[in-house]
Structures are given as structure tokens and as C-alpha cells.
Coordinates of C-alpha atoms (C1' of nucleotides) in Angstrom, one line a residue:
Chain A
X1005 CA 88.5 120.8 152.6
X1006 CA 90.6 118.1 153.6
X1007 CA 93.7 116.5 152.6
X1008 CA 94.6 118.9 149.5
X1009 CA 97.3 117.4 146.8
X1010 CA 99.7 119.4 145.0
X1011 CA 98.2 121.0 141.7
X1012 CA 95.1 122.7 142.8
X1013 CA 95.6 125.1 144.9
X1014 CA 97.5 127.0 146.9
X1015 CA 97.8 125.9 150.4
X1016 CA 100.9 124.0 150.2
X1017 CA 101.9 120.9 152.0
X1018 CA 103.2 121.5 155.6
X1019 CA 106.8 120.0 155.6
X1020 CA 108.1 121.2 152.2
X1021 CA 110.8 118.2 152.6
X1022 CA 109.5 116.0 150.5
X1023 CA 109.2 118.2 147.3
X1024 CA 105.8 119.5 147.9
X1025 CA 104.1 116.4 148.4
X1026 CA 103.9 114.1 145.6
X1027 CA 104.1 110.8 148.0
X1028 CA 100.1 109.8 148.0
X1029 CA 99.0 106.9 146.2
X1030 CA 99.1 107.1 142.2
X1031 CA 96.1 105.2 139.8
X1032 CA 97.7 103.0 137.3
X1033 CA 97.8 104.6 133.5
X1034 CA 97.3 102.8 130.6
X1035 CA 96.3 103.2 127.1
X1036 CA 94.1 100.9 125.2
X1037 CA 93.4 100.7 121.4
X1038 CA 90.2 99.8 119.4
X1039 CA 91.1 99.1 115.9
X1040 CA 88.6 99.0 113.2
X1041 CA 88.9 97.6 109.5
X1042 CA 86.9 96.0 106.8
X1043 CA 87.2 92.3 106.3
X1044 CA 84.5 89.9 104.4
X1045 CA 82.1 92.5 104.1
X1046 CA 81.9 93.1 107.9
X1047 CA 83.2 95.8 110.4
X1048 CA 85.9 93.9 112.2
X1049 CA 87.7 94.9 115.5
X1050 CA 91.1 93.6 117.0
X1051 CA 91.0 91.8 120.2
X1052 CA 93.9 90.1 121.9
X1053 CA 94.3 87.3 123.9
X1054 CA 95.1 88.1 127.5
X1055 CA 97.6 86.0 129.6
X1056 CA 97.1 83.7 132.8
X1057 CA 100.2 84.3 134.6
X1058 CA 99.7 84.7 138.4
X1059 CA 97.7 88.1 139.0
X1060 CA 96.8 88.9 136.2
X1061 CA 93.5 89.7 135.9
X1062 CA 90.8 88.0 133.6
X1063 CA 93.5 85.2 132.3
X1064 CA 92.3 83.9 128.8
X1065 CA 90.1 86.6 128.1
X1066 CA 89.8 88.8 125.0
X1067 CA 90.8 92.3 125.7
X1068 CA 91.3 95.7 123.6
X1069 CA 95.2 95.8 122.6
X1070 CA 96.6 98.3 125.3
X1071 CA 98.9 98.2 127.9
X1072 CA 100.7 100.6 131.0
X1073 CA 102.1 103.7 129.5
X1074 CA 105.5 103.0 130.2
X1075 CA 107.3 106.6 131.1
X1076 CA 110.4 105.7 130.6
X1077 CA 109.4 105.1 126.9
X1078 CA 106.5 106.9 125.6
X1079 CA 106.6 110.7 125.2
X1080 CA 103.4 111.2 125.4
X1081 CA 100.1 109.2 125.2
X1082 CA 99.4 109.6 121.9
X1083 CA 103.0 108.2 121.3
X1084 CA 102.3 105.2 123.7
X1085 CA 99.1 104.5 121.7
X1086 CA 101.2 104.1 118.4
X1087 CA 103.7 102.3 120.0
X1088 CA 100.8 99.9 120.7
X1089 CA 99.3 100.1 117.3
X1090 CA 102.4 99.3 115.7
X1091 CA 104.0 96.1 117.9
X1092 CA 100.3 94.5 117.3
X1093 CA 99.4 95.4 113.5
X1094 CA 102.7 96.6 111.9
X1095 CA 100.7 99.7 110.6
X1096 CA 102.6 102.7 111.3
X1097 CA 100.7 105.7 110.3
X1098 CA 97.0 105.4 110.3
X1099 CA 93.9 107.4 111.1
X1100 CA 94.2 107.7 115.2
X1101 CA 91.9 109.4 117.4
X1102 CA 91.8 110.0 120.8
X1103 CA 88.0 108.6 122.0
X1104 CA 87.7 109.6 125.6
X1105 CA 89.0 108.1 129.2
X1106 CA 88.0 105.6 131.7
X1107 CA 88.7 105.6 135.2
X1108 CA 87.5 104.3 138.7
X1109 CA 88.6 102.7 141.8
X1110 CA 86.9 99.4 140.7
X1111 CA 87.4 98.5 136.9
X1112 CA 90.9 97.1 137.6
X1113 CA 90.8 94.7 140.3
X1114 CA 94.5 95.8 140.7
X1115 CA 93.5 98.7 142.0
X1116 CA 92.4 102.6 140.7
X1117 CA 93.3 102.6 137.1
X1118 CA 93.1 104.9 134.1
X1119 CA 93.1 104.2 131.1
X1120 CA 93.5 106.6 127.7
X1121 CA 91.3 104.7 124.8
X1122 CA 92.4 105.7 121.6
X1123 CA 90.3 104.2 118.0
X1124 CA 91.8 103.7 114.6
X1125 CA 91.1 102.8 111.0
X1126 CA 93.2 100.9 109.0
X1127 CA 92.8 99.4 105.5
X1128 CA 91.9 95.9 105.0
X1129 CA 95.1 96.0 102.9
X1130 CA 97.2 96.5 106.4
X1131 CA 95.3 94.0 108.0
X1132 CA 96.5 91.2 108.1
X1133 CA 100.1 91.4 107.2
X1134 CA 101.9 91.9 110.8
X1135 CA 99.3 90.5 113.0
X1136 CA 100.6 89.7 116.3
X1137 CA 100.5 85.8 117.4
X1138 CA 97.9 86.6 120.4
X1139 CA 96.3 89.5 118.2
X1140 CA 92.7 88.7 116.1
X1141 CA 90.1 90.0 114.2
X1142 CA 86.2 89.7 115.6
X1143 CA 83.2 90.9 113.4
X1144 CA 81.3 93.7 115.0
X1145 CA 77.8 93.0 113.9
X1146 CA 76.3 90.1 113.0
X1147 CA 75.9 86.6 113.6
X1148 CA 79.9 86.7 114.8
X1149 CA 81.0 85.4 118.0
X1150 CA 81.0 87.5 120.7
X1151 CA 83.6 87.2 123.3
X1152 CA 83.5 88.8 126.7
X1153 CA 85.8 91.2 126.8
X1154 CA 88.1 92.4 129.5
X1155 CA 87.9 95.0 132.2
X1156 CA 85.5 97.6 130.6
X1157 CA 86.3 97.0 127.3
X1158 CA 82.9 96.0 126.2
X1159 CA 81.8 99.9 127.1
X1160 CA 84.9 101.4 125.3
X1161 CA 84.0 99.1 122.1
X1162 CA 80.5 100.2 122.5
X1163 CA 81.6 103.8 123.0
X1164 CA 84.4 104.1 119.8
X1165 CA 81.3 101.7 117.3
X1166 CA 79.2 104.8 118.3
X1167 CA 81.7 107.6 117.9
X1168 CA 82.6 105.8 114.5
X1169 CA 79.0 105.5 113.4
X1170 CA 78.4 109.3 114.4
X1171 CA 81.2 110.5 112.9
X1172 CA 80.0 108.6 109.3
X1173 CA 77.3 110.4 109.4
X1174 CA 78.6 114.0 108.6
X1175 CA 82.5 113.4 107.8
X1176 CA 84.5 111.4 105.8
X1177 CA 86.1 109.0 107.9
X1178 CA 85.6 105.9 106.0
X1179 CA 88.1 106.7 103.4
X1180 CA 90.5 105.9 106.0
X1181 CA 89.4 102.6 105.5
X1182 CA 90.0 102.1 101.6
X1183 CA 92.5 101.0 99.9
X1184 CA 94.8 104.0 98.1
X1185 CA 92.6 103.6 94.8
X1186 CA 89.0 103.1 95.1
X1187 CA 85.9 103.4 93.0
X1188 CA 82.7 105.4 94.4
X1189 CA 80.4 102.3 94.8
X1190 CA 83.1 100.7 96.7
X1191 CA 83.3 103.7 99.1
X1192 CA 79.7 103.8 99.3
X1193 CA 79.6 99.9 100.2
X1194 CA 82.1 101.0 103.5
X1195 CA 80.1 103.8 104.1
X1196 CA 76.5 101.2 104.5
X1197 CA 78.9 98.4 106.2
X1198 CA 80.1 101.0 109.1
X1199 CA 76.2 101.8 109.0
X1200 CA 75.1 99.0 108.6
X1201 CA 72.0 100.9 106.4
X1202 CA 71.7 101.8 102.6
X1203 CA 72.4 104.7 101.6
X1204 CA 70.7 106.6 98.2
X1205 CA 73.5 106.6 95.2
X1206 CA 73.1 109.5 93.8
X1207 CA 72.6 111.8 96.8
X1208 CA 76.1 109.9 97.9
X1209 CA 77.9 111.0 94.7
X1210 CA 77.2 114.6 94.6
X1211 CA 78.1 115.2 98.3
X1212 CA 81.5 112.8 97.8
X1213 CA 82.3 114.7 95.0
X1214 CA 81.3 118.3 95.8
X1215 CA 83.3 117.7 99.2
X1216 CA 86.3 117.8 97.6
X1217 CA 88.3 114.9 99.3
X1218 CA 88.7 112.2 96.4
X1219 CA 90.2 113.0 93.8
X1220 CA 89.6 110.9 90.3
X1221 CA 92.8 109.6 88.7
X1222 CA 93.4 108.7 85.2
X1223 CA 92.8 104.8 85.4
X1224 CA 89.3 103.4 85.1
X1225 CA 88.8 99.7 87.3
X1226 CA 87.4 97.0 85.1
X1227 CA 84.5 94.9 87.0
X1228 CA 82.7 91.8 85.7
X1229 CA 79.9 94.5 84.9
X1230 CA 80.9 98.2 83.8
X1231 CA 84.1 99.7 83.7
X1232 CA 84.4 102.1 86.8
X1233 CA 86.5 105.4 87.4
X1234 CA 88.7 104.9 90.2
X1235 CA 89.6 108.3 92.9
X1236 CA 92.0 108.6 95.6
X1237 CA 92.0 110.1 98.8
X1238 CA 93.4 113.9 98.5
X1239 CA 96.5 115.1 99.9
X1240 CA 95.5 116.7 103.0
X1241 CA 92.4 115.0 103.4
X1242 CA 91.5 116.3 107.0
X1243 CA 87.9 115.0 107.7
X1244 CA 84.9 117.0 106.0
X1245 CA 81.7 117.6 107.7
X1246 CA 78.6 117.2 105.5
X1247 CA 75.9 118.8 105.6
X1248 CA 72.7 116.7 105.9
X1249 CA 72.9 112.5 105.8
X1250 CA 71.2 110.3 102.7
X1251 CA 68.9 107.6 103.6
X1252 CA 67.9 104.9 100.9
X1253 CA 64.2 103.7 100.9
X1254 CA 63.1 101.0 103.0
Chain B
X1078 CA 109.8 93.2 122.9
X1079 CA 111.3 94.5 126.2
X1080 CA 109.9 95.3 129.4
X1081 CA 106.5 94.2 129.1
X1082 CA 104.5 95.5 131.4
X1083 CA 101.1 93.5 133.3
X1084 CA 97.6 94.5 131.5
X1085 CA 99.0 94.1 128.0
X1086 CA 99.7 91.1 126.5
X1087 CA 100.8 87.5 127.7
X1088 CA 104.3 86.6 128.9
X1089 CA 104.1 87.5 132.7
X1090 CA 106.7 88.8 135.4
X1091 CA 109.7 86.7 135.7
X1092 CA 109.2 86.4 139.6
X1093 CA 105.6 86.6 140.0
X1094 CA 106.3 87.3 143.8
X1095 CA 105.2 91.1 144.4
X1096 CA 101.6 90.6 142.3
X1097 CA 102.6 90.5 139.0
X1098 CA 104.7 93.2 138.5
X1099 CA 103.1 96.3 139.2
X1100 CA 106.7 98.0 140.8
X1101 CA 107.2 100.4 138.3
X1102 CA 106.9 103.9 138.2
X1103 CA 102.9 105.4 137.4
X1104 CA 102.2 108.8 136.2
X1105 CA 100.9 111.5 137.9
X1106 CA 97.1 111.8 137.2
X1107 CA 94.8 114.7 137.6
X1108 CA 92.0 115.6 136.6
X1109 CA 91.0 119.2 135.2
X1110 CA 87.5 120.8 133.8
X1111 CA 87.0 123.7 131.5
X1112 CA 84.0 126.0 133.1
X1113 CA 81.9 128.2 130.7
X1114 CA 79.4 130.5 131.2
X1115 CA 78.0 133.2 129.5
X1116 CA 78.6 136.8 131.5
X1117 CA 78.2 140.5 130.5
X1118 CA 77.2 139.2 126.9
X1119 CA 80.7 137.4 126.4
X1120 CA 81.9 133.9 126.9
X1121 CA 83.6 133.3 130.2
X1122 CA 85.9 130.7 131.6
X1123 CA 86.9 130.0 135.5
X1124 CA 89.8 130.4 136.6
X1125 CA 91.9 129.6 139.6
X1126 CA 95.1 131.6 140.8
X1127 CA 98.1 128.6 141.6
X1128 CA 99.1 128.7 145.1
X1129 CA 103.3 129.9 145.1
X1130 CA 104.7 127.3 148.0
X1131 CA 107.6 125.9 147.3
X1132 CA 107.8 122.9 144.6
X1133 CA 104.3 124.4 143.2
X1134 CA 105.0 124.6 139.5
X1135 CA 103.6 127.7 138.0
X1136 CA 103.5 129.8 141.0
X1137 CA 101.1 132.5 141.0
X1138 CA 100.0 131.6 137.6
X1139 CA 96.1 131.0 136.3
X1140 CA 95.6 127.8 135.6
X1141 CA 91.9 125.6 135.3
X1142 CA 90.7 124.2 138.5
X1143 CA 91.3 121.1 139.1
X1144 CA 94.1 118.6 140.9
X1145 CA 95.2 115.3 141.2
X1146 CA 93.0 112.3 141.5
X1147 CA 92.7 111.5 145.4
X1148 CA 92.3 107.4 145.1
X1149 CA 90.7 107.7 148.5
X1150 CA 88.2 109.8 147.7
X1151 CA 87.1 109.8 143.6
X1152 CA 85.1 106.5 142.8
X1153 CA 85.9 107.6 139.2
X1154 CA 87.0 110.0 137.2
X1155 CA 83.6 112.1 136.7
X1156 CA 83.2 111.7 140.6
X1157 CA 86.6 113.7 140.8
X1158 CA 85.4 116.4 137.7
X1159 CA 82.4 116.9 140.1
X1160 CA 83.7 117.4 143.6
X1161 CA 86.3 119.7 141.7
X1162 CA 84.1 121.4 140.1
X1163 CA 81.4 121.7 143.5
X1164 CA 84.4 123.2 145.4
X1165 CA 85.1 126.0 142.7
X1166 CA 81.6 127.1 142.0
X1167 CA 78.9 125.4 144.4
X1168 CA 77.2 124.5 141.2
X1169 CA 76.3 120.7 141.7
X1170 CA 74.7 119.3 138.4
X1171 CA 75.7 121.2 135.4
X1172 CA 76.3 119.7 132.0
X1173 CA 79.3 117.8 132.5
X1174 CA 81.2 116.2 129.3
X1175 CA 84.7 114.7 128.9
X1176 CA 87.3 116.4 126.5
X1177 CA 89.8 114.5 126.6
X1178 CA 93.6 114.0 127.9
X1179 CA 96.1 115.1 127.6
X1180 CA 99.4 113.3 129.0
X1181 CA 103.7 113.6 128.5
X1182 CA 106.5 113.7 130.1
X1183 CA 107.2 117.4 129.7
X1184 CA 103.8 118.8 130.3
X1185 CA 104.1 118.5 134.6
X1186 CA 107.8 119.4 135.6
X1187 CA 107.4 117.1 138.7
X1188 CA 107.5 114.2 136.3
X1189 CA 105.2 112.4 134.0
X1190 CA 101.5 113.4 134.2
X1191 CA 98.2 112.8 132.6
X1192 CA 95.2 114.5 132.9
X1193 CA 91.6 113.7 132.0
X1194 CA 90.3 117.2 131.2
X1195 CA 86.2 117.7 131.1
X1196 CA 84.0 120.6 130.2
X1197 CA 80.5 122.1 132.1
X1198 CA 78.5 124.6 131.3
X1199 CA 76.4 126.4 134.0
X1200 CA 73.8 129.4 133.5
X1201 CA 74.8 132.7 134.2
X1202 CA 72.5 132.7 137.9
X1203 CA 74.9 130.2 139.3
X1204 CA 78.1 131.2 138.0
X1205 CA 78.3 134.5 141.1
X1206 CA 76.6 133.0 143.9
X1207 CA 79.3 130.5 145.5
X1208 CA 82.4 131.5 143.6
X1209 CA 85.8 129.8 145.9
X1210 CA 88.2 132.9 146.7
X1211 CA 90.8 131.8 144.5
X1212 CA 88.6 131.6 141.4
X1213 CA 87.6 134.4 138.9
X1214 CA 85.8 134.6 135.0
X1215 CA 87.6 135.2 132.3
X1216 CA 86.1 136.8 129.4
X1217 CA 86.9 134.8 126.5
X1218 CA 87.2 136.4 123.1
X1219 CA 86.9 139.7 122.5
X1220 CA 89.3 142.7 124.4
X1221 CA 89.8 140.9 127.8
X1222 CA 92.8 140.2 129.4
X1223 CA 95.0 137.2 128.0
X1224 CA 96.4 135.6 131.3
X1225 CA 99.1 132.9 130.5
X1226 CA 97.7 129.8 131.8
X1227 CA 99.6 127.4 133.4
X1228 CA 100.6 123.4 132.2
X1229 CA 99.2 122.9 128.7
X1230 CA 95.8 124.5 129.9
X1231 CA 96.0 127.1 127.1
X1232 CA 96.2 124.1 124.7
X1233 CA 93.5 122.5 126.5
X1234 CA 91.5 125.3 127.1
X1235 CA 91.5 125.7 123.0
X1236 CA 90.5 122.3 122.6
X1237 CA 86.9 123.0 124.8
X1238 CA 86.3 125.8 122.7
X1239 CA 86.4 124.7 119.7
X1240 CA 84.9 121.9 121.1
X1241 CA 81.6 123.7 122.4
X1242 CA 81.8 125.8 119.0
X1243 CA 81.7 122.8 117.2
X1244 CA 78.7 121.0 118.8
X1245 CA 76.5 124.2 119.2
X1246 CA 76.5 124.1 114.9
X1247 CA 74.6 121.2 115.4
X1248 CA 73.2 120.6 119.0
X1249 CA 71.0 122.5 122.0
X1250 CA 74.4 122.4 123.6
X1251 CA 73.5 126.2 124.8
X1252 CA 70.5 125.9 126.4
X1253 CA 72.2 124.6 129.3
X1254 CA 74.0 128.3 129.3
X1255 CA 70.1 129.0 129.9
X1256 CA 68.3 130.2 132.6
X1257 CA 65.3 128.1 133.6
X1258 CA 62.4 130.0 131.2
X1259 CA 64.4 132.0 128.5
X1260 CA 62.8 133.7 125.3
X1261 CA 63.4 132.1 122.0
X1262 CA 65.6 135.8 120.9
X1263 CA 67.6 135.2 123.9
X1264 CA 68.8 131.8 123.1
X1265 CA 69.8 133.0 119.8
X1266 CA 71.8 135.6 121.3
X1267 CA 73.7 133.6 123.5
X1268 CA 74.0 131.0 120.3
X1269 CA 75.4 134.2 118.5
X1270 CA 77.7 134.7 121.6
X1271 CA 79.2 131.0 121.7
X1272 CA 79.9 131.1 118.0
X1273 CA 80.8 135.0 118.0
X1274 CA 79.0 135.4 114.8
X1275 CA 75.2 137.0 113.6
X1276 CA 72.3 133.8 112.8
X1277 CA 69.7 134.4 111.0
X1278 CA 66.4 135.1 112.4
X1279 CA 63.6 132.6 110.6
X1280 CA 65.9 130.2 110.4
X1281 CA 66.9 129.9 113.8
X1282 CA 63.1 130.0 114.9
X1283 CA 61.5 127.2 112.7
X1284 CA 64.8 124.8 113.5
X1285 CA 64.7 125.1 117.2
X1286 CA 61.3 125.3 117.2
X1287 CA 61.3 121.9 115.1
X1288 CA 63.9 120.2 117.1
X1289 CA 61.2 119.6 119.9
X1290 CA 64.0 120.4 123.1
X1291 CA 62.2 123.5 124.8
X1292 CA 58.7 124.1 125.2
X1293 CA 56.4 127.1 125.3
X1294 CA 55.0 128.0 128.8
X1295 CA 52.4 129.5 130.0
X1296 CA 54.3 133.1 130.5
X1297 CA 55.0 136.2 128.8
X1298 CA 58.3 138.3 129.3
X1299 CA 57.2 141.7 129.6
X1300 CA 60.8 143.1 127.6
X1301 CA 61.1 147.3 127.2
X1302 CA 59.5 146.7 123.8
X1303 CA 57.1 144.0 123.0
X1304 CA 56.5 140.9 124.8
X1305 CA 58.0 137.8 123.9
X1306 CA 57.2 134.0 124.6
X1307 CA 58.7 132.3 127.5
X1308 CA 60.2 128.6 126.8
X1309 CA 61.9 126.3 129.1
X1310 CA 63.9 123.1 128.2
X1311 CA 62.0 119.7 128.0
X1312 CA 62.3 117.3 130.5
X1313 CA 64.9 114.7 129.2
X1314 CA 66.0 117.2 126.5
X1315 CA 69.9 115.1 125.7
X1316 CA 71.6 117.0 123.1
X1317 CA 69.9 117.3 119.8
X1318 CA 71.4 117.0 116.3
X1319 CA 70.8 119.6 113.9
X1320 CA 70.7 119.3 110.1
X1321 CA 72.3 121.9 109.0
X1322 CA 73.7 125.3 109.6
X1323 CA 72.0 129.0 109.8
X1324 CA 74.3 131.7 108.3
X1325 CA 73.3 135.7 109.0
X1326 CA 74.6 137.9 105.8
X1327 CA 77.6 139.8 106.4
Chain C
dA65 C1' 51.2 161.6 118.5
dC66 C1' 55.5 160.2 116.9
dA67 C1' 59.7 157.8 116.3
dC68 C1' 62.1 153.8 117.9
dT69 C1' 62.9 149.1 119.2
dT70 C1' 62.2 144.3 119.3
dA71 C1' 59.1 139.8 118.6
dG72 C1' 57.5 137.2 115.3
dT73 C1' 55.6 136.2 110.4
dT74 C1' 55.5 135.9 105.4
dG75 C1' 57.2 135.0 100.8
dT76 C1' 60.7 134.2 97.2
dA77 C1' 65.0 132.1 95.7
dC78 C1' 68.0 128.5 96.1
dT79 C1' 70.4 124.3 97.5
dG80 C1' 70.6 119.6 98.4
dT81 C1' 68.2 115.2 99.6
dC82 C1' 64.9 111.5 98.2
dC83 C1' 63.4 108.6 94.8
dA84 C1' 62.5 106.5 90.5
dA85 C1' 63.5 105.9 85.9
dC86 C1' 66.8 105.9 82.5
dT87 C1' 71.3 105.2 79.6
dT88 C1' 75.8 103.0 79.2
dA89 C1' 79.0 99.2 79.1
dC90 C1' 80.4 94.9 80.1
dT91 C1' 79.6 89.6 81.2
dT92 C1' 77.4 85.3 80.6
dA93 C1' 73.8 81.9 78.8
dG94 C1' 71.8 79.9 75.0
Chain D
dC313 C1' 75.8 86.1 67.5
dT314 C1' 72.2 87.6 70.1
dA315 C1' 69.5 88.3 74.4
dA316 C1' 69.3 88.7 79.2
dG317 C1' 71.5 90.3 83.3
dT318 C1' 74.1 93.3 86.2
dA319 C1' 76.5 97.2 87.9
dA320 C1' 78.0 102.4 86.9
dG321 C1' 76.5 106.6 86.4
dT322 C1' 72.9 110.3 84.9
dT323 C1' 68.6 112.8 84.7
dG324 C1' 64.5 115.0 86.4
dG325 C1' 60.7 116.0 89.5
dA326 C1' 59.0 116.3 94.4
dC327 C1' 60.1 118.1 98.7
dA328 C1' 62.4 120.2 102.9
dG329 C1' 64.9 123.5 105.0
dT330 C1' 68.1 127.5 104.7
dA331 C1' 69.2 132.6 103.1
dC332 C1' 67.4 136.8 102.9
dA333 C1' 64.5 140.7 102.8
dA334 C1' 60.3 142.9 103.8
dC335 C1' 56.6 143.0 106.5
dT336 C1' 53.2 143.3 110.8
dA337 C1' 52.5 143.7 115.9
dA338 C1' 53.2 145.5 120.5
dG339 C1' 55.5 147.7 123.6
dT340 C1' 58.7 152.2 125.3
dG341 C1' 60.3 157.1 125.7
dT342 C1' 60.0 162.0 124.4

DNA sequence: ACACTTAGTTGTACTGTCCAACTTACTTAG
DNA sequence: CTAAGTAAGTTGGACAGTACAACTAAGTGT
């Protein structure tokens, strides 16, 4: 066992001078942000526009917003991450989740980096309002365009589309997505774009409303077709695992 | 905007002479993995005692193995979960999956830290054979002994196993707590033993037996009462997604 | 021979999905 | 003004899988 560092274990550093050792190389730390929302139908992510100042890696590229956690400011990663959110979108409290991290000697031609990738939902309401100038929204799925993305960014997308569409499948994550007032065949239609599969109506409407996280409000919404009954999110509408998932024919 | 700092966005370093900008102060990163197995009929997680040298935080204290990232060494962060976790226990190919992190400026009180936390599971037969000296199991629930863990481990430790309670609802996540051939009763017990609560029998059976992840062999175990069927995991047998839950009365 | 224990099966009740057909209410075309 | 069209929401039957209890089968110890 050679050349032990600090936090593991106990054999100490030999000099002691330098308060136990803490002068070997550090990785870089950042965090990075995939944001989802609902636009035209689609499942849209944000991508920004990286720079081409001199060293910066993959000038011109798209890229995940995200940036070095910056210790003098962020408390904590989860604070950097919102810090993020909010200087690129304006939204301020959505649904955040950490997804996982990424780290190697090689995805950062800078040298070893980590970086913290957080995903969130926002409502296509909060979408557009405070967009950054070098900030956009690309359709996930799709005939879209498909930009090559930055670093590793590709996997993380790939990895936080999965978690999402997972997570669909037994919770109730796509409410995070609606607007505050809603009707059930418009939660339904986020539920099938996030899947990108239809989904049976009525199994959908006895699970929704026997998993008591909408509530109905007094106000019906008046379509070209039949009026609707509109429902809101509940108060503490933690995400609810389902039980089994509801395919539609075909 | 102040400060702006390389990866994230556009504007540059005002210089541009020391490589964009990367002068500024990085985190400490480490990397540290939750270790269950199943011993004495009870959960158990590994341990490590922290050395006492001076400027070792936590001196003496039990804390999850693990340690800073060494650049020179870890192509990546799962490359540093496995060495760490190959020096603790000897076990080389366990199931290995990432938690999470966990990063602030409070949690390390050398300054701010991140770490990238994983969890493994390894059958009982390997958890004795090459255990380091510093290292010990830890029953988990149930009347062990508590120790105070060091860092934000306790927090982290929580996380895992909720975490591994969680996916065993729906997933074969215990039959890597398995011995190679196991009887179909004794992966319900140690089901029963990961979520500390009674399944029922039948059900248990014809969903496992279902889910097409272990297969009969060509063995009996001869128990003190009658014989039972020996099974063994199927080759590429990833995680598998159950429907729904199996509740024992009581 | 007997009680005791555990492996594994069987059968009934119940819950919730899958699926199609239906009713209700509003819009638009003629 | 009426008829056709469309979307919201309901109803009912087929089916699958869990919950639960009672059962059979095969070994052990006294």
C-alpha cells in the first residue's frame, strides 16, 4: 500500500508540518444541470452555448448548464446546483434531484475532473421567461436536431432521460411538469410525452386519483369539446410509487 | 455575474495567460462505499477504525472505508470505489452501484470536500476471508452497538439503506447477498432480513420464480428436515423489476 | 411410532390493470 | 336548428397477480 492520503486510514503522513498532508494534486469539481420541460408537445432539454476563449475546451459546443463549484460561494452542492438553475432559467424552486456523478482522469482535457449532475423539472410556464442569452431549449426525441454535446454530457443526458422515464413509471414525477391547475387528460398527455407511449385512460384515472396527490378544485376548464374538472398538485406532494404501470393497446 | 469560473458559460479569463483560469481553489474529493452483507441472520456494514495522527479529523472514530481520490492512480471514480473497496475486503467483483454525493463546506473540517459515495453488496463467504485489520461488521438494525460514524457517514450510511430497502421491493437486488446455489426459502429469508419484515410464502415463490433471474439446478440441499431445490443466478441476471409488493400478515 | 419442522402446493377472495363500449357535453358544418 | 364530430368521463367483463389459510410431502429427533 503505497502513498496513502489523509482520510482513510490511519498511518499518518510522516512530517506532520504540513497539516497532515493535504498538498497532492486535487480533481476539478463541478456541477452540471439537465433541465427538462414540456414545449410544443415534446420533451425539451436546456443546453448552452459554450465559449471559445483560449483553453477552453470544446469552444462553440453545446454543453449541460454547469460550472466549477465555487467554495467560496456555494454551501454545499446542492446549493451550487441551484445557483446554477437560477442564473440560467430564473426558476427558483423546482423539482431537483441529485442523478449520480462522473469522474475520470480523461473526460476533461484539463485534467481529472468531477462533476455532481443534478436533473430538474420545471413547468413550461417557467420556461421561457428568464432564459439566459447563451441558454436554449433542444427537443429530446424526435426529428429535432441533435447537437453534440460537450465533455460527457451526451451520457449524463442519456442517463437523467432514463432515470426520468423510470421514475414515470411508478411515481408521480410529471406533475412537476404541469402548470399549477391542470386537467387529467392533460396530465395523462405529459405522462405519454415523457414516455413517449399511450397509456390506457381509465386505468390512469383510478391510480391518479386513488394516489392521493391531485387534488380537484372547484373550477371546471372549458375546451372546444367538453367541459373538464381541473386538480392541483397537493400540498406536500412528495413523489408516490404506483403500484403496477398501464399500457394502452397497440 | 461575478467571478465566472472556466467550464460554465462564455466570457473567458481576463488574462488568458496561466490556461484559462484554473487558479482557484478545488475541493477536496474522496470517494467512499457503503459495504453490506448479510451475517449471523442480520444486515451488516464494514467499517474502518480512523487512524488518530495529528490533523486526522475524527480520530479514533468509525467511519466507511474509503479516501481521497489519488489522480495518479484512479482512472475514474468506480476504479477508485474498487481499489478501496479490494484493499478493505479482498473481494474483487461485487455488485458495485453509485449512491450518490455528498459535498459542503462544513462536512470535512480541513476545508471543502465532496465525496462520491457507492454501495456493494458481497455474499456472506467473502465477507471473513480477507477482512484489512482496521476493518470490522457492524450489525445493522436490531440490538447492536450504534458507533458514531465519522463526517456525514451516518447520513450517508442512511441514504444506502434505504436505498437497498427500496430497490429490493422491486428488484433481485439480494441475490447478489447470495451464495453461488441458494434454496428458493433462503433467499426469502435474507429478502425478509434486508427489509426486516415477514413475506409471504406463495407469493414470493411464483414472482421470483416468474421473474426468470435464477435457475433450478441439478442439486438437492439435504436441510435437517426436507430437501429443498437448489437455484443459482442466471448468467447475465441485471437487476429485475418487480410488479408489485408481497406483504406477510401481521 | 410419534411429534416436529420445513419445502412446496392448492384454492379462494380480492385488487387493480387491460380493453372496449358507452354516456355526456360542447363545437362546428350544413 | 339539426346532425355529425370530438373529447371527458363512466361502466363492466376478462384477466393477472397478491393475500391468506389450509393442505401435502419429506426429512429429523426422541
Amino acid at each position: 500500500m503505497v502513498g496513502r492520503q489523509g482520510q482513510g486510514g490511519g498511518a499518518g503522513n510522516k512530517a506532520g508540518a504540513r497539516r497532515a498532508g493535504l498538498d497532492f494534486p486535487r480533481p476539478l469539481t463541478s456541477v452540471d444541470i439537465v433541465i427538462f420541460t414540456i414545449r410544443l408537445e415534446a420533451l425539451h432539454v436546456l443546453l448552452v452555448r459554450r465559449g471559445h476563449a483560449e483553453g477552453e475546451p470544446f469552444p462553440d459546443a453545446q454543453a449541460l448548464p454547469g460550472g466549477f463549484v465555487d467554495v467560496a460561494r456555494d454551501r454545499d452542492l446542492e446549493a451550487c446546483a441551484r445557483r446554477k438553475l437560477a442564473e440560467k432559467t430564473g426558476v427558483v424552486s423546482p423539482y431537483l434531484e441529485q442523478l449520480g456523478s462522473w469522474g475520470s482522469a480523461t473526460r476533461d482535457p484539463r485534467g481529472w475532473s468531477a462533476t455532481h449532475a443534478y436533473f430538474a423539472l420545471i413547468p413550461a410556464s417557467a420556461a421561457e421567461t428568464a432564459l439566459a442569452a447563451d441558454a436554449q431549449w433542444f427537443p429530446l426525441y424526435g426529428a429535432g436536431v441533435k447537437p453534440r454535446l460537450a465533455f460527457d454530457h451526451q451520457e449524463i443526458l442519456q442517463a437523467a432521460v432514463q432515470r426520468l422515464r423510470n421514475k414515470v413509471e411508478y411515481t408521480s414525477l410529471p406533475a412537476y411538469l404541469m402548470p399549477e391547475e391542470f386537467t387529467l387528460p392533460e396530465l395523462q398527455r405529459t405522462y405519454e410525452i415523457v414516455l413517449d407511449r399511450p397509456l390506457e385512460k381509465s386505468a390512469f384515472r383510478t391510480r391518479m386519483l386513488s394516489a392521493d396527490l391531485i387534488e380537484p378544485i372547484d373550477k371546471m376548464r372549458k375546451g372546444p369539446n367538453r367541459p373538464a374538472q381541473l386538480y392541483r398538485l397537493k400540498a406536500a406532494a412528495a413523489p408516490v410509487y404506483f403500484a403496477r404501470t398501464f399500457n394502452a393497446p397497440e
